[in-house]
Amino acid sequence: MIFLFLWFMQFLINIIQKPIGKIEVEKLASNVSDQTFSAKNLIDLSFHHDEQIGFRAAWILERVYSNHQVNFLPFADYFLDKLPQQNNPSALRHFVKILAFMTNKKASREVKDILQDYDTKGFVEAVFAWLIDENIPVAVKSHCLNILANLISKHQWIKEELIDTMEFLVDKESIGFFAKVKQIRKQLKSIK
């Protein structure tokens, strides 16, 4: 069984060490199972020393979450534990996108239950740190804004901190970031 697992992992690495497209990513995501490789394996591969392998593993993981969530959920806590350690900006974009989906009010009941029981303080600190890091791409920061706004119901203190942080960053970031801030401000007005 271990030999088969190692073979699948090497097979996966051989595939994702080269550029792949959306169709291949979705095909790989649909193959995630106990018989091949798991979402946990993709999480681990997203930390690969080759940043392109890490990026592609994270991209596949995002598609697993979006389209094959039943294969992601057993490893959701593991994903949340590992999230603050992600330092590959390309992989981080997919990690924060997954977390933005997870924290969204439209998330499945199973995901909401996982987050309700999870101590989110650790990754909230990481998300704030990414938001103010000038080396983090704006696409990541955009998802960070969503995540933090989505978590206000769980951590009331986030609201004021987020407002202050957005005020600080709005003139330092791009027009795209400004547009996202405008959207988040509107969302925050509806939160009492």
Short mmCIF file of C-alpha atoms in Angstrom, two decimals:
data_model
loop_
_atom_site.label_atom_id
_atom_site.label_comp_id
_atom_site.label_asym_id
_atom_site.label_seq_id
_atom_site.Cartn_x
_atom_site.Cartn_y
_atom_site.Cartn_z
CA MET A 1 0.00 0.00 0.00
CA ILE A 2 2.84 2.42 0.85
CA PHE A 3 4.52 1.60 -2.45
CA LEU A 4 1.32 2.43 -4.32
CA PHE A 5 0.98 5.72 -2.42
CA LEU A 6 4.60 6.69 -3.17
CA TRP A 7 4.06 5.80 -6.82
CA PHE A 8 0.95 8.04 -6.98
CA MET A 9 2.81 10.90 -5.28
CA GLN A 10 5.74 10.69 -7.67
CA PHE A 11 3.31 10.41 -10.56
CA LEU A 12 1.57 13.58 -9.33
CA ILE A 13 4.87 15.44 -8.91
CA ASN A 14 5.93 14.40 -12.41
CA ILE A 15 2.69 15.86 -13.78
CA ILE A 16 2.70 19.12 -11.86
CA GLN A 17 6.37 19.94 -12.27
CA LYS A 18 5.43 21.04 -15.79
CA PRO A 19 2.84 23.71 -16.66
CA ILE A 20 -0.72 22.40 -16.66
CA GLY A 21 -4.05 23.96 -17.60
CA LYS A 22 -7.48 24.19 -16.05
CA ILE A 23 -8.69 20.94 -17.62
CA GLU A 24 -5.76 18.96 -16.20
CA VAL A 25 -6.14 20.64 -12.80
CA GLU A 26 -9.81 19.71 -12.63
CA LYS A 27 -9.05 16.16 -13.78
CA LEU A 28 -6.44 15.78 -11.03
CA ALA A 29 -8.82 17.30 -8.46
CA SER A 30 -11.48 14.79 -9.40
CA ASN A 31 -9.00 11.96 -8.82
CA VAL A 32 -8.33 12.87 -5.18
CA SER A 33 -9.43 9.96 -3.01
CA ASP A 34 -8.17 7.44 -0.49
CA GLN A 35 -7.13 5.17 -3.37
CA THR A 36 -4.80 7.71 -4.99
CA PHE A 37 -3.69 10.83 -3.16
CA SER A 38 -5.57 12.92 -0.63
CA ALA A 39 -6.19 16.60 0.00
CA LYS A 40 -3.63 16.25 2.82
CA ASN A 41 -1.03 15.21 0.26
CA LEU A 42 -1.86 18.28 -1.82
CA ILE A 43 -1.58 20.50 1.25
CA ASP A 44 1.85 19.02 1.96
CA LEU A 45 2.93 19.36 -1.69
CA SER A 46 1.93 23.02 -1.67
CA PHE A 47 4.95 23.56 0.61
CA HIS A 48 7.29 21.85 -1.88
CA HIS A 49 10.71 23.52 -2.28
CA ASP A 50 9.95 23.95 -6.00
CA GLU A 51 7.51 26.88 -5.88
CA GLN A 52 5.85 25.86 -9.17
CA ILE A 53 5.02 22.41 -7.79
CA GLY A 54 3.70 24.12 -4.64
CA PHE A 55 1.59 26.51 -6.70
CA ARG A 56 0.09 23.75 -8.84
CA ALA A 57 -0.64 21.55 -5.81
CA ALA A 58 -2.45 24.49 -4.17
CA TRP A 59 -4.40 25.15 -7.37
CA ILE A 60 -5.53 21.52 -7.48
CA LEU A 61 -6.41 21.74 -3.77
CA GLU A 62 -8.60 24.77 -4.47
CA ARG A 63 -10.48 22.79 -7.13
CA VAL A 64 -10.87 19.89 -4.70
CA TYR A 65 -12.45 22.28 -2.20
CA SER A 66 -14.70 23.88 -4.81
CA ASN A 67 -15.84 20.82 -6.74
CA HIS A 68 -15.09 17.77 -4.59
CA GLN A 69 -15.53 19.12 -1.08
CA VAL A 70 -16.25 15.72 0.43
CA ASN A 71 -12.59 14.86 -0.26
CA PHE A 72 -11.36 18.11 1.32
CA LEU A 73 -13.38 18.16 4.53
CA PRO A 74 -11.59 15.31 6.35
CA PHE A 75 -8.43 17.45 6.14
CA ALA A 76 -9.96 20.88 6.78
CA ASP A 77 -8.41 21.18 10.26
CA TYR A 78 -5.04 20.17 8.83
CA PHE A 79 -5.42 22.83 6.13
CA LEU A 80 -6.29 25.48 8.75
CA ASP A 81 -3.32 24.43 10.89
CA LYS A 82 -0.90 24.68 7.96
CA LEU A 83 -2.35 27.87 6.45
CA PRO A 84 -0.30 30.39 8.51
CA GLN A 85 2.92 28.63 7.46
CA GLN A 86 2.35 29.11 3.74
CA ASN A 87 4.98 31.48 2.34
CA ASN A 88 4.85 30.70 -1.37
CA PRO A 89 2.88 33.70 -2.72
CA SER A 90 1.50 31.69 -5.66
CA ALA A 91 0.27 28.88 -3.41
CA LEU A 92 -0.92 31.40 -0.82
CA ARG A 93 -3.32 32.89 -3.35
CA HIS A 94 -5.14 29.55 -3.55
CA PHE A 95 -4.97 28.97 0.20
CA VAL A 96 -6.62 32.30 1.01
CA LYS A 97 -9.18 31.77 -1.74
CA ILE A 98 -10.15 28.47 -0.09
CA LEU A 99 -10.36 30.20 3.28
CA ALA A 100 -12.49 32.99 1.79
CA PHE A 101 -14.88 30.30 0.53
CA MET A 102 -14.81 28.56 3.90
CA THR A 103 -15.64 31.73 5.85
CA ASN A 104 -18.32 32.88 3.41
CA LYS A 105 -21.89 32.91 4.72
CA LYS A 106 -22.81 30.60 1.82
CA ALA A 107 -20.38 27.89 3.00
CA SER A 108 -21.84 24.45 3.60
CA ARG A 109 -23.13 23.50 7.06
CA GLU A 110 -20.19 21.07 7.43
CA VAL A 111 -17.66 23.84 6.77
CA LYS A 112 -19.44 26.22 9.15
CA ASP A 113 -19.34 23.55 11.87
CA ILE A 114 -15.61 23.01 11.32
CA LEU A 115 -14.90 26.74 11.65
CA GLN A 116 -17.20 27.09 14.64
CA ASP A 117 -15.18 24.48 16.53
CA TYR A 118 -11.77 25.67 15.30
CA ASP A 119 -9.63 28.21 17.16
CA THR A 120 -9.28 30.74 14.35
CA LYS A 121 -7.06 33.25 16.20
CA GLY A 122 -3.84 31.83 14.72
CA PHE A 123 -4.84 32.18 11.13
CA VAL A 124 -6.59 35.53 11.73
CA GLU A 125 -3.22 36.93 12.84
CA ALA A 126 -1.58 35.49 9.72
CA VAL A 127 -4.29 36.97 7.47
CA PHE A 128 -3.78 40.43 9.01
CA ALA A 129 -0.01 40.04 8.55
CA TRP A 130 -0.44 39.16 4.86
CA LEU A 131 -2.78 42.10 4.42
CA ILE A 132 -0.15 44.62 5.53
CA ASP A 133 2.86 42.90 3.96
CA GLU A 134 3.97 45.01 0.99
CA ASN A 135 5.43 41.93 -0.72
CA ILE A 136 2.11 40.07 -0.82
CA PRO A 137 0.23 40.29 -4.16
CA VAL A 138 -2.98 42.28 -4.26
CA ALA A 139 -5.02 39.19 -5.23
CA VAL A 140 -4.03 37.59 -1.91
CA LYS A 141 -4.84 40.80 -0.03
CA SER A 142 -8.25 40.94 -1.68
CA HIS A 143 -9.11 37.50 -0.31
CA CYS A 144 -7.68 38.53 3.08
CA LEU A 145 -10.17 41.40 3.21
CA ASN A 146 -13.03 38.96 2.53
CA ILE A 147 -11.80 36.50 5.15
CA LEU A 148 -11.51 39.12 7.86
CA ALA A 149 -14.88 40.67 7.06
CA ASN A 150 -16.44 37.20 7.07
CA LEU A 151 -15.00 36.44 10.52
CA ILE A 152 -16.35 39.52 12.29
CA SER A 153 -19.32 37.54 13.57
CA LYS A 154 -16.89 35.25 15.38
CA HIS A 155 -14.40 37.95 16.46
CA GLN A 156 -16.04 41.34 16.95
CA TRP A 157 -12.66 43.05 17.45
CA ILE A 158 -11.78 42.43 13.79
CA LYS A 159 -14.18 45.10 12.56
CA GLU A 160 -12.36 48.14 13.99
CA GLU A 161 -8.94 46.68 13.26
CA LEU A 162 -9.97 45.97 9.68
CA ILE A 163 -11.35 49.48 9.19
CA ASP A 164 -8.10 50.99 10.50
CA THR A 165 -5.97 48.67 8.37
CA MET A 166 -7.95 49.47 5.22
CA GLU A 167 -7.57 53.20 5.90
CA PHE A 168 -3.84 52.73 6.26
CA LEU A 169 -3.50 50.67 3.08
CA VAL A 170 -5.98 52.28 0.71
CA ASP A 171 -3.52 54.91 -0.59
CA LYS A 172 -0.61 52.48 -0.73
CA GLU A 173 -2.22 49.80 -2.88
CA SER A 174 -3.62 49.55 -6.40
CA ILE A 175 -6.94 50.71 -7.83
CA GLY A 176 -8.12 47.08 -7.68
CA PHE A 177 -7.44 47.02 -3.96
CA PHE A 178 -9.32 50.30 -3.55
CA ALA A 179 -12.35 48.78 -5.30
CA LYS A 180 -12.26 45.79 -2.94
CA VAL A 181 -11.98 48.10 0.08
CA LYS A 182 -15.07 49.94 -1.14
CA GLN A 183 -16.96 46.62 -1.34
CA ILE A 184 -15.80 45.56 2.14
CA ARG A 185 -16.74 48.94 3.65
CA LYS A 186 -20.26 48.45 2.30
CA GLN A 187 -20.35 44.95 3.83
CA LEU A 188 -19.11 46.29 7.18
CA LYS A 189 -21.88 48.92 7.31
CA SER A 190 -24.44 46.11 7.34
CA ILE A 191 -22.72 44.45 10.34
CA LYS A 192 -23.95 45.81 13.65
#
